[in-house]
mmCIF file of N, CA and C in Angstrom:
data_model
loop_
_atom_site.group_PDB
_atom_site.id
_atom_site.type_symbol
_atom_site.label_atom_id
_atom_site.label_comp_id
_atom_site.label_asym_id
_atom_site.label_seq_id
_atom_site.Cartn_x
_atom_site.Cartn_y
_atom_site.Cartn_z
ATOM 1 N N MET A 90 10.075 0.820 -14.341
ATOM 2 C CA MET A 90 9.035 1.200 -13.232
ATOM 3 C C MET A 90 7.166 1.310 -13.930
ATOM 4 N N SER A 91 6.593 0.399 -13.923
ATOM 5 C CA SER A 91 5.363 1.102 -13.405
ATOM 6 C C SER A 91 4.434 1.208 -12.937
ATOM 7 N N ARG A 92 5.051 1.991 -11.910
ATOM 8 C CA ARG A 92 3.189 1.970 -10.419
ATOM 9 C C ARG A 92 4.838 1.992 -9.498
ATOM 10 N N ARG A 93 4.173 3.937 -8.708
ATOM 11 C CA ARG A 93 5.086 4.876 -7.768
ATOM 12 C C ARG A 93 4.069 4.441 -6.740
ATOM 13 N N VAL A 94 4.397 4.134 -5.616
ATOM 14 C CA VAL A 94 3.696 3.737 -4.861
ATOM 15 C C VAL A 94 4.066 4.169 -3.208
ATOM 16 N N LEU A 95 3.134 5.051 -3.135
ATOM 17 C CA LEU A 95 2.986 5.710 -1.646
ATOM 18 C C LEU A 95 3.015 5.642 -0.511
ATOM 19 N N TYR A 96 3.068 5.114 0.592
ATOM 20 C CA TYR A 96 2.567 4.399 1.410
ATOM 21 C C TYR A 96 3.390 4.728 2.833
ATOM 22 N N ASP A 97 2.587 4.659 3.938
ATOM 23 C CA ASP A 97 2.577 5.017 5.440
ATOM 24 C C ASP A 97 3.843 4.209 6.194
ATOM 25 N N ALA A 98 5.331 4.488 5.654
ATOM 26 C CA ALA A 98 5.782 4.195 6.097
ATOM 27 C C ALA A 98 6.070 3.815 7.542
ATOM 28 N N SER A 99 5.646 4.613 8.385
ATOM 29 C CA SER A 99 5.257 4.594 9.919
ATOM 30 C C SER A 99 4.476 3.208 9.737
ATOM 31 N N CYS A 100 4.351 2.525 9.379
ATOM 32 C CA CYS A 100 3.020 1.795 9.694
ATOM 33 C C CYS A 100 3.436 0.345 9.650
ATOM 34 N N GLY A 101 3.546 -0.647 10.459
ATOM 35 C CA GLY A 101 4.024 -1.593 10.912
ATOM 36 C C GLY A 101 3.193 -2.668 9.647
ATOM 37 N N ILE A 102 2.025 -2.581 9.327
ATOM 38 C CA ILE A 102 1.128 -3.851 7.977
ATOM 39 C C ILE A 102 1.609 -2.829 6.891
ATOM 40 N N CYS A 103 2.181 -1.387 7.032
ATOM 41 C CA CYS A 103 1.976 -0.928 5.597
ATOM 42 C C CYS A 103 3.908 -1.104 5.495
ATOM 43 N N GLU A 104 4.662 -0.873 6.233
ATOM 44 C CA GLU A 104 6.044 -1.120 5.859
ATOM 45 C C GLU A 104 6.380 -2.963 5.269
ATOM 46 N N ARG A 105 5.097 -3.886 6.217
ATOM 47 C CA ARG A 105 5.548 -5.127 5.394
ATOM 48 C C ARG A 105 5.188 -5.430 4.271
ATOM 49 N N PHE A 106 3.881 -4.743 4.064
ATOM 50 C CA PHE A 106 3.316 -5.085 2.872
ATOM 51 C C PHE A 106 4.478 -4.461 1.666
ATOM 52 N N ALA A 107 4.794 -3.081 1.916
ATOM 53 C CA ALA A 107 5.922 -2.875 0.945
ATOM 54 C C ALA A 107 7.222 -3.482 0.487
ATOM 55 N N ARG A 108 7.605 -4.465 1.771
ATOM 56 C CA ARG A 108 9.588 -5.727 1.736
ATOM 57 C C ARG A 108 9.007 -6.895 1.394
ATOM 58 N N LEU A 109 7.058 -7.242 0.876
ATOM 59 C CA LEU A 109 6.486 -8.669 0.504
ATOM 60 C C LEU A 109 6.796 -7.687 -1.038
ATOM 61 N N MET A 110 5.988 -7.183 -1.458
ATOM 62 C CA MET A 110 6.027 -6.490 -2.518
ATOM 63 C C MET A 110 6.854 -6.623 -3.394
ATOM 64 N N LEU A 111 7.717 -5.692 -2.576
ATOM 65 C CA LEU A 111 9.180 -5.104 -3.106
ATOM 66 C C LEU A 111 9.998 -7.011 -3.523
ATOM 67 N N HIS A 112 10.093 -7.895 -2.104
ATOM 68 C CA HIS A 112 10.363 -9.052 -2.914
ATOM 69 C C HIS A 112 10.057 -10.397 -3.779
ATOM 70 N N ALA A 113 8.998 -9.790 -4.020
ATOM 71 C CA ALA A 113 7.965 -10.795 -5.001
ATOM 72 C C ALA A 113 7.889 -9.371 -6.437
ATOM 73 N N ASP A 114 8.750 -8.341 -6.424
ATOM 74 C CA ASP A 114 8.731 -8.025 -7.657
ATOM 75 C C ASP A 114 9.742 -7.808 -8.368
ATOM 76 N N ARG A 115 10.711 -8.912 -8.976
ATOM 77 C CA ARG A 115 12.067 -9.091 -9.255
ATOM 78 C C ARG A 115 11.879 -8.780 -10.963
ATOM 79 N N ALA A 116 11.003 -8.035 -11.832
ATOM 80 C CA ALA A 116 11.623 -6.807 -13.138
ATOM 81 C C ALA A 116 11.633 -5.764 -12.371
ATOM 82 N N ARG A 117 11.432 -5.393 -11.171
ATOM 83 C CA ARG A 117 11.497 -3.881 -10.829
ATOM 84 C C ARG A 117 10.377 -3.035 -10.784
ATOM 85 N N ARG A 118 9.166 -3.647 -11.059
ATOM 86 C CA ARG A 118 7.801 -2.138 -11.586
ATOM 87 C C ARG A 118 7.969 -1.256 -10.324
ATOM 88 N N LEU A 119 7.690 -1.622 -9.893
ATOM 89 C CA LEU A 119 7.189 -1.165 -8.373
ATOM 90 C C LEU A 119 8.212 -0.335 -7.557
ATOM 91 N N GLU A 120 8.067 0.957 -6.985
ATOM 92 C CA GLU A 120 8.702 1.857 -6.644
ATOM 93 C C GLU A 120 8.014 2.318 -5.714
ATOM 94 N N PHE A 121 7.978 1.908 -4.286
ATOM 95 C CA PHE A 121 8.080 2.265 -2.744
ATOM 96 C C PHE A 121 8.683 3.544 -2.419
ATOM 97 N N LEU A 122 7.618 4.685 -1.104
ATOM 98 C CA LEU A 122 8.144 5.395 -1.032
ATOM 99 C C LEU A 122 7.364 6.140 -0.092
ATOM 100 N N PRO A 123 8.074 6.679 1.477
ATOM 101 C CA PRO A 123 6.792 6.853 1.903
ATOM 102 C C PRO A 123 6.336 7.994 1.571
ATOM 103 N N ASN A 124 4.896 8.186 2.123
ATOM 104 C CA ASN A 124 4.265 8.856 2.293
ATOM 105 C C ASN A 124 4.291 10.482 2.269
ATOM 106 N N ASP A 125 5.570 10.697 3.291
ATOM 107 C CA ASP A 125 5.449 12.286 4.035
ATOM 108 C C ASP A 125 6.529 13.198 3.161
ATOM 109 N N ASP A 126 6.603 13.431 1.356
ATOM 110 C CA ASP A 126 6.897 13.904 0.744
ATOM 111 C C ASP A 126 6.909 14.762 -0.035
ATOM 112 N N PRO A 127 5.433 15.486 0.281
ATOM 113 C CA PRO A 127 4.742 15.793 -0.789
ATOM 114 C C PRO A 127 5.485 16.486 -1.862
ATOM 115 N N SER A 128 6.461 17.109 -2.371
ATOM 116 C CA SER A 128 7.176 17.075 -3.821
ATOM 117 C C SER A 128 6.243 15.807 -4.081
ATOM 118 N N LEU A 129 6.855 14.878 -4.057
ATOM 119 C CA LEU A 129 6.952 13.271 -4.654
ATOM 120 C C LEU A 129 4.989 12.895 -4.968
ATOM 121 N N TRP A 130 4.169 13.896 -4.390
ATOM 122 C CA TRP A 130 2.161 13.711 -4.532
ATOM 123 C C TRP A 130 2.189 14.165 -5.627
ATOM 124 N N PRO A 131 1.881 13.617 -6.641
ATOM 125 C CA PRO A 131 0.899 14.255 -8.264
ATOM 126 C C PRO A 131 -0.252 15.231 -7.841
ATOM 127 N N PRO A 132 -0.507 16.246 -8.584
ATOM 128 C CA PRO A 132 -2.038 16.849 -8.221
ATOM 129 C C PRO A 132 -2.990 16.392 -7.540
ATOM 130 N N GLY A 133 -3.593 16.444 -6.844
ATOM 131 C CA GLY A 133 -4.948 15.746 -6.484
ATOM 132 C C GLY A 133 -4.682 15.476 -5.148
ATOM 133 N N VAL A 134 -3.437 15.315 -4.763
ATOM 134 C CA VAL A 134 -3.070 14.181 -3.657
ATOM 135 C C VAL A 134 -2.599 14.709 -2.131
ATOM 136 N N ASP A 135 -3.330 15.319 -1.572
ATOM 137 C CA ASP A 135 -2.877 15.468 -0.527
ATOM 138 C C ASP A 135 -2.947 14.878 1.362
ATOM 139 N N ALA A 136 -1.893 16.243 1.870
ATOM 140 C CA ALA A 136 -1.684 15.418 3.047
ATOM 141 C C ALA A 136 -2.664 15.001 4.162
ATOM 142 N N THR A 137 -4.313 14.665 3.675
ATOM 143 C CA THR A 137 -5.309 14.011 4.223
ATOM 144 C C THR A 137 -5.405 12.324 3.143
ATOM 145 N N LEU A 138 -5.365 12.650 1.992
ATOM 146 C CA LEU A 138 -5.601 11.937 1.629
ATOM 147 C C LEU A 138 -4.463 10.236 1.487
ATOM 148 N N VAL A 139 -2.910 10.812 1.982
ATOM 149 C CA VAL A 139 -2.148 9.987 1.789
ATOM 150 C C VAL A 139 -1.999 9.330 3.462
ATOM 151 N N GLU A 140 -2.755 10.038 4.060
ATOM 152 C CA GLU A 140 -2.600 9.748 5.992
ATOM 153 C C GLU A 140 -4.184 8.721 5.989
ATOM 154 N N ARG A 141 -4.748 8.511 4.990
ATOM 155 C CA ARG A 141 -5.711 7.413 5.166
ATOM 156 C C ARG A 141 -4.871 6.473 4.389
ATOM 157 N N THR A 142 -4.332 6.349 2.736
ATOM 158 C CA THR A 142 -4.836 5.286 1.989
ATOM 159 C C THR A 142 -3.855 5.671 1.429
ATOM 160 N N ILE A 143 -3.371 4.062 0.934
ATOM 161 C CA ILE A 143 -1.390 4.002 -0.357
ATOM 162 C C ILE A 143 -2.388 5.049 -1.054
ATOM 163 N N VAL A 144 -1.428 5.368 -2.257
ATOM 164 C CA VAL A 144 -1.767 5.951 -3.553
ATOM 165 C C VAL A 144 -0.628 5.528 -4.422
ATOM 166 N N VAL A 145 -1.167 4.741 -5.396
ATOM 167 C CA VAL A 145 -0.390 4.140 -6.488
ATOM 168 C C VAL A 145 -0.471 4.934 -7.621
ATOM 169 N N ILE A 146 0.845 5.085 -8.072
ATOM 170 C CA ILE A 146 0.635 6.453 -10.005
ATOM 171 C C ILE A 146 0.923 6.158 -10.459
ATOM 172 N N ASP A 147 0.803 6.185 -11.448
ATOM 173 C CA ASP A 147 1.055 5.494 -13.043
ATOM 174 C C ASP A 147 2.429 6.617 -13.407
ATOM 175 N N PRO A 148 3.770 6.906 -13.105
ATOM 176 C CA PRO A 148 4.016 8.072 -13.657
ATOM 177 C C PRO A 148 4.205 8.510 -14.686
ATOM 178 N N ARG A 149 3.572 7.378 -15.810
ATOM 179 C CA ARG A 149 3.923 7.876 -17.612
ATOM 180 C C ARG A 149 2.402 8.773 -17.568
ATOM 181 N N THR A 150 1.574 8.474 -16.512
ATOM 182 C CA THR A 150 0.549 9.402 -16.809
ATOM 183 C C THR A 150 -0.330 10.596 -15.729
ATOM 184 N N GLY A 151 0.355 10.468 -14.279
ATOM 185 C CA GLY A 151 0.296 11.260 -13.478
ATOM 186 C C GLY A 151 -1.580 10.832 -12.742
ATOM 187 N N ILE A 152 -1.563 9.301 -12.950
ATOM 188 C CA ILE A 152 -2.872 9.024 -12.988
ATOM 189 C C ILE A 152 -2.849 7.762 -10.850
ATOM 190 N N PHE A 153 -3.442 8.115 -10.422
ATOM 191 C CA PHE A 153 -3.332 7.936 -9.337
ATOM 192 C C PHE A 153 -4.807 6.964 -9.103
ATOM 193 N N THR A 154 -4.067 5.966 -7.905
ATOM 194 C CA THR A 154 -5.227 4.972 -7.857
ATOM 195 C C THR A 154 -5.419 4.859 -5.731
ATOM 196 N N THR A 155 -6.351 4.617 -5.203
ATOM 197 C CA THR A 155 -6.166 4.485 -3.782
ATOM 198 C C THR A 155 -6.823 3.272 -3.222
ATOM 199 N N ARG A 156 -6.631 3.227 -1.918
ATOM 200 C CA ARG A 156 -7.253 2.174 -1.324
ATOM 201 C C ARG A 156 -7.477 0.602 -1.832
ATOM 202 N N ALA A 157 -8.744 -0.407 -2.689
ATOM 203 C CA ALA A 157 -8.288 -1.020 -2.917
ATOM 204 C C ALA A 157 -7.771 -1.442 -3.816
ATOM 205 N N ARG A 158 -8.047 -0.705 -4.827
ATOM 206 C CA ARG A 158 -8.082 -0.244 -6.466
ATOM 207 C C ARG A 158 -6.906 -0.175 -6.076
ATOM 208 N N GLY A 159 -5.780 0.549 -5.599
ATOM 209 C CA GLY A 159 -4.480 1.174 -5.811
ATOM 210 C C GLY A 159 -3.837 -0.694 -5.868
ATOM 211 N N ILE A 160 -3.807 -1.246 -4.179
ATOM 212 C CA ILE A 160 -3.883 -2.117 -4.351
ATOM 213 C C ILE A 160 -3.593 -3.459 -5.206
ATOM 214 N N ALA A 161 -4.931 -3.232 -5.813
ATOM 215 C CA ALA A 161 -5.218 -4.568 -6.609
ATOM 216 C C ALA A 161 -3.947 -3.872 -7.879
ATOM 217 N N ASP A 162 -3.966 -2.123 -8.400
ATOM 218 C CA ASP A 162 -2.684 -2.110 -9.184
ATOM 219 C C ASP A 162 -1.316 -2.466 -8.504
ATOM 220 N N VAL A 163 -0.962 -2.434 -7.701
ATOM 221 C CA VAL A 163 0.145 -2.914 -6.975
ATOM 222 C C VAL A 163 0.604 -4.568 -7.373
ATOM 223 N N LEU A 164 -0.294 -4.990 -6.963
ATOM 224 C CA LEU A 164 -0.272 -7.044 -7.366
ATOM 225 C C LEU A 164 -0.543 -6.531 -9.194
ATOM 226 N N ALA A 165 -1.286 -6.277 -9.997
ATOM 227 C CA ALA A 165 -1.608 -6.453 -10.865
ATOM 228 C C ALA A 165 0.188 -5.994 -11.746
ATOM 229 N N ALA A 166 1.072 -5.238 -10.987
ATOM 230 C CA ALA A 166 2.307 -5.059 -11.465
ATOM 231 C C ALA A 166 2.957 -5.932 -11.379
ATOM 232 N N LEU A 167 2.327 -7.634 -10.603
ATOM 233 C CA LEU A 167 3.179 -8.552 -9.825
ATOM 234 C C LEU A 167 2.908 -9.827 -11.236
ATOM 235 N N PRO A 168 4.072 -10.764 -11.445
ATOM 236 C CA PRO A 168 3.238 -11.423 -13.147
ATOM 237 C C PRO A 168 2.089 -12.826 -11.629
ATOM 238 N N LEU A 169 2.377 -12.886 -10.407
ATOM 239 C CA LEU A 169 1.740 -13.423 -10.271
ATOM 240 C C LEU A 169 0.762 -13.048 -9.526
ATOM 241 N N GLY A 170 0.467 -12.502 -9.676
ATOM 242 C CA GLY A 170 -0.223 -10.691 -8.773
ATOM 243 C C GLY A 170 -1.587 -10.396 -9.319
ATOM 244 N N ARG A 171 -1.277 -10.676 -10.482
ATOM 245 C CA ARG A 171 -2.451 -10.296 -12.070
ATOM 246 C C ARG A 171 -4.251 -11.101 -11.530
ATOM 247 N N PRO A 172 -3.549 -12.441 -11.847
ATOM 248 C CA PRO A 172 -5.069 -12.800 -11.036
ATOM 249 C C PRO A 172 -5.810 -12.390 -9.828
ATOM 250 N N LEU A 173 -5.612 -11.990 -9.095
ATOM 251 C CA LEU A 173 -5.865 -11.425 -7.509
ATOM 252 C C LEU A 173 -6.055 -9.947 -8.162
ATOM 253 N N ALA A 174 -5.319 -9.766 -8.595
ATOM 254 C CA ALA A 174 -5.552 -8.223 -8.879
ATOM 255 C C ALA A 174 -7.212 -7.655 -9.989
ATOM 256 N N LEU A 175 -7.298 -8.694 -10.766
ATOM 257 C CA LEU A 175 -8.375 -9.427 -11.520
ATOM 258 C C LEU A 175 -9.284 -9.234 -10.786
ATOM 259 N N ALA A 176 -9.142 -10.192 -10.063
ATOM 260 C CA ALA A 176 -10.408 -10.436 -9.163
ATOM 261 C C ALA A 176 -11.118 -8.756 -7.743
ATOM 262 N N LEU A 177 -9.824 -8.969 -7.613
ATOM 263 C CA LEU A 177 -10.273 -7.138 -6.603
ATOM 264 C C LEU A 177 -10.865 -5.956 -7.082
ATOM 265 N N ARG A 178 -10.583 -5.886 -9.194
ATOM 266 C CA ARG A 178 -11.744 -5.151 -9.533
ATOM 267 C C ARG A 178 -12.919 -5.568 -9.935
ATOM 268 N N LEU A 179 -13.841 -6.587 -9.922
ATOM 269 C CA LEU A 179 -14.675 -7.135 -10.233
ATOM 270 C C LEU A 179 -15.618 -6.739 -9.704
ATOM 271 N N PRO A 180 -17.132 -6.407 -10.316
ATOM 272 C CA PRO A 180 -17.743 -5.427 -9.328
ATOM 273 C C PRO A 180 -18.580 -6.733 -7.885
ATOM 274 N N GLY A 181 -18.758 -6.064 -6.984
ATOM 275 C CA GLY A 181 -18.812 -6.717 -5.675
ATOM 276 C C GLY A 181 -18.044 -7.025 -5.265
ATOM 277 N N LEU A 182 -17.132 -7.487 -5.599
ATOM 278 C CA LEU A 182 -15.813 -8.463 -5.048
ATOM 279 C C LEU A 182 -14.770 -6.591 -4.528
ATOM 280 N N SER A 183 -14.767 -5.748 -5.617
ATOM 281 C CA SER A 183 -14.186 -4.302 -5.255
ATOM 282 C C SER A 183 -15.228 -3.453 -4.460
ATOM 283 N N LEU A 184 -15.965 -3.665 -4.198
ATOM 284 C CA LEU A 184 -16.951 -3.154 -3.323
ATOM 285 C C LEU A 184 -16.289 -3.480 -1.307
ATOM 286 N N LEU A 185 -16.590 -4.812 -1.837
ATOM 287 C CA LEU A 185 -15.824 -5.269 -0.943
ATOM 288 C C LEU A 185 -14.817 -5.194 0.409
ATOM 289 N N ALA A 186 -14.067 -5.215 -0.853
ATOM 290 C CA ALA A 186 -12.257 -5.534 -1.189
ATOM 291 C C ALA A 186 -11.879 -3.527 0.156
ATOM 292 N N GLY A 187 -12.795 -2.472 -1.336
ATOM 293 C CA GLY A 187 -12.816 -1.153 -0.518
ATOM 294 C C GLY A 187 -12.998 -1.474 0.963
ATOM 295 N N ALA A 188 -14.021 -2.231 1.859
ATOM 296 C CA ALA A 188 -14.931 -1.725 3.286
ATOM 297 C C ALA A 188 -13.650 -2.672 3.629
ATOM 298 N N VAL A 189 -13.440 -3.799 3.139
ATOM 299 C CA VAL A 189 -12.369 -4.389 3.947
ATOM 300 C C VAL A 189 -10.834 -3.406 4.547
ATOM 301 N N TYR A 190 -10.700 -2.837 2.514
ATOM 302 C CA TYR A 190 -8.907 -2.233 3.324
ATOM 303 C C TYR A 190 -9.368 -0.910 3.953
ATOM 304 N N ASP A 191 -10.593 0.089 4.288
ATOM 305 C CA ASP A 191 -11.156 1.107 4.959
ATOM 306 C C ASP A 191 -10.913 0.320 5.857
ATOM 307 N N VAL A 192 -11.193 -0.242 6.685
ATOM 308 C CA VAL A 192 -11.156 -1.009 7.849
ATOM 309 C C VAL A 192 -10.109 -1.086 8.343
ATOM 310 N N VAL A 193 -9.374 -1.793 7.429
ATOM 311 C CA VAL A 193 -7.484 -1.739 7.838
ATOM 312 C C VAL A 193 -7.219 -0.441 8.434
ATOM 313 N N SER A 194 -7.423 0.152 7.235
ATOM 314 C CA SER A 194 -6.941 1.384 6.714
ATOM 315 C C SER A 194 -6.949 2.083 8.562
ATOM 316 N N ARG A 195 -7.937 2.040 8.699
ATOM 317 C CA ARG A 195 -8.458 3.185 9.891
ATOM 318 C C ARG A 195 -8.114 2.335 11.407
ATOM 319 N N HIS A 196 -7.687 1.030 11.649
ATOM 320 C CA HIS A 196 -7.146 0.468 12.675
ATOM 321 C C HIS A 196 -5.944 -0.202 12.432
ATOM 322 N N ARG A 197 -4.843 1.112 11.434
ATOM 323 C CA ARG A 197 -3.014 -0.285 10.939
ATOM 324 C C ARG A 197 -2.805 -0.194 12.272
ATOM 325 N N ARG A 198 -2.569 1.198 13.107
ATOM 326 C CA ARG A 198 -1.736 1.074 14.089
ATOM 327 C C ARG A 198 -1.865 0.328 14.882
ATOM 328 N N SER A 199 -2.751 -0.262 16.066
ATOM 329 C CA SER A 199 -3.786 -1.054 16.875
ATOM 330 C C SER A 199 -3.248 -2.386 16.059
ATOM 331 N N ILE A 200 -3.776 -2.470 14.614
ATOM 332 C CA ILE A 200 -3.233 -3.652 14.079
ATOM 333 C C ILE A 200 -1.971 -4.263 13.863
ATOM 334 N N SER A 201 -1.352 -3.306 13.937
ATOM 335 C CA SER A 201 0.735 -3.936 13.996
ATOM 336 C C SER A 201 1.046 -3.471 14.959
ATOM 337 N N ARG A 202 0.184 -2.736 16.142
ATOM 338 C CA ARG A 202 1.071 -3.404 16.904
ATOM 339 C C ARG A 202 0.884 -4.547 18.066
ATOM 340 N N ARG A 203 -0.228 -5.055 17.343
ATOM 341 C CA ARG A 203 -0.858 -5.761 18.141
ATOM 342 C C ARG A 203 0.165 -7.759 17.367
ATOM 343 N N LEU A 204 0.339 -6.772 16.223
ATOM 344 C CA LEU A 204 1.048 -8.300 15.327
ATOM 345 C C LEU A 204 2.254 -7.789 15.514
ATOM 346 N N GLY A 205 2.607 -7.289 16.331
ATOM 347 C CA GLY A 205 3.939 -7.173 17.013
ATOM 348 C C GLY A 205 5.137 -5.805 15.785
ATOM 349 N N LEU A 206 4.427 -5.625 15.215
ATOM 350 C CA LEU A 206 5.227 -4.353 13.845
ATOM 351 C C LEU A 206 5.227 -3.308 14.400
ATOM 352 N N ALA A 207 5.984 -2.143 14.936
ATOM 353 C CA ALA A 207 6.119 -0.862 13.563
ATOM 354 C C ALA A 207 5.121 0.043 14.144
ATOM 355 N N ALA A 208 4.712 0.651 14.867
ATOM 356 C CA ALA A 208 3.061 1.715 14.054
ATOM 357 C C ALA A 208 3.530 3.450 14.930
ATOM 358 N N CYS A 209 3.403 3.715 14.017
ATOM 359 C CA CYS A 209 3.304 5.107 14.411
ATOM 360 C C CYS A 209 4.998 5.678 15.126
ATOM 361 N N GLY A 210 5.921 5.180 14.151
ATOM 362 C CA GLY A 210 7.315 5.618 14.599
ATOM 363 C C GLY A 210 7.865 4.506 15.891
ATOM 364 N N LEU A 211 6.587 3.624 16.675
ATOM 365 C CA LEU A 211 7.228 3.242 18.095
ATOM 366 C C LEU A 211 7.966 1.692 17.534
ATOM 367 N N PRO A 212 8.861 1.704 18.537
ATOM 368 C CA PRO A 212 9.551 0.168 17.503
ATOM 369 C C PRO A 212 8.746 -1.610 17.696
ATOM 370 N N PRO A 213 8.745 -1.817 17.195
ATOM 371 C CA PRO A 213 8.276 -3.245 17.462
ATOM 372 C C PRO A 213 8.257 -4.612 18.862
ATOM 373 N N ARG A 214 6.976 -4.600 18.762
ATOM 374 C CA ARG A 214 7.195 -5.464 20.710
ATOM 375 C C ARG A 214 8.634 -6.348 20.393
ATOM 376 N N THR A 215 8.985 -6.374 21.388
ATOM 377 C CA THR A 215 9.989 -7.578 21.127
ATOM 378 C C THR A 215 9.462 -9.335 21.601
ATOM 379 N N GLY A 216 9.953 -9.861 20.994
ATOM 380 C CA GLY A 216 9.831 -11.355 20.823
ATOM 381 C C GLY A 216 9.296 -11.543 19.449
ATOM 382 N N ALA A 217 9.255 -12.906 18.718
ATOM 383 C CA ALA A 217 9.087 -12.646 17.490
ATOM 384 C C ALA A 217 7.660 -11.985 16.809
ATOM 385 N N SER A 218 7.843 -11.823 16.081
ATOM 386 C CA SER A 218 6.573 -11.265 15.306
ATOM 387 C C SER A 218 5.935 -12.795 14.165
ATOM 388 N N PRO A 219 4.441 -12.951 14.873
ATOM 389 C CA PRO A 219 4.416 -14.110 13.453
ATOM 390 C C PRO A 219 3.598 -14.059 11.874
ATOM 391 N N LEU A 220 4.087 -12.564 11.573
ATOM 392 C CA LEU A 220 5.121 -12.315 10.438
ATOM 393 C C LEU A 220 6.757 -12.335 9.610
ATOM 394 N N ALA A 221 7.271 -12.598 11.536
ATOM 395 C CA ALA A 221 8.722 -12.487 10.768
ATOM 396 C C ALA A 221 9.264 -13.526 9.532
#
């Protein structure tokens, strides 16, 4: 395993992202864990942080990344994700990716509901999801 990923399992788009990444992770380099167990949090991570962002941990070093940089680290663990991860780390583009991540993160529950996905423990809307 190269990365441990703490994510909001009650968030529909977060759950969908986790499922997609696990499906793409044939080498099993990623471990996705719900962010609600403080015993899994490395030093420096608290409830405020895990409520706002994905937390991606390198279990060998304990170093963690968040926000768009965390997404880049998840993608970097996947063979086909490496070029996109590199692009997300480029100056300028990393700032834009961070801003987009922040907007999506702040509105993830309403975005999830609009896409027909579960949000905040609410079941998904009935009917076909556009991302199913």
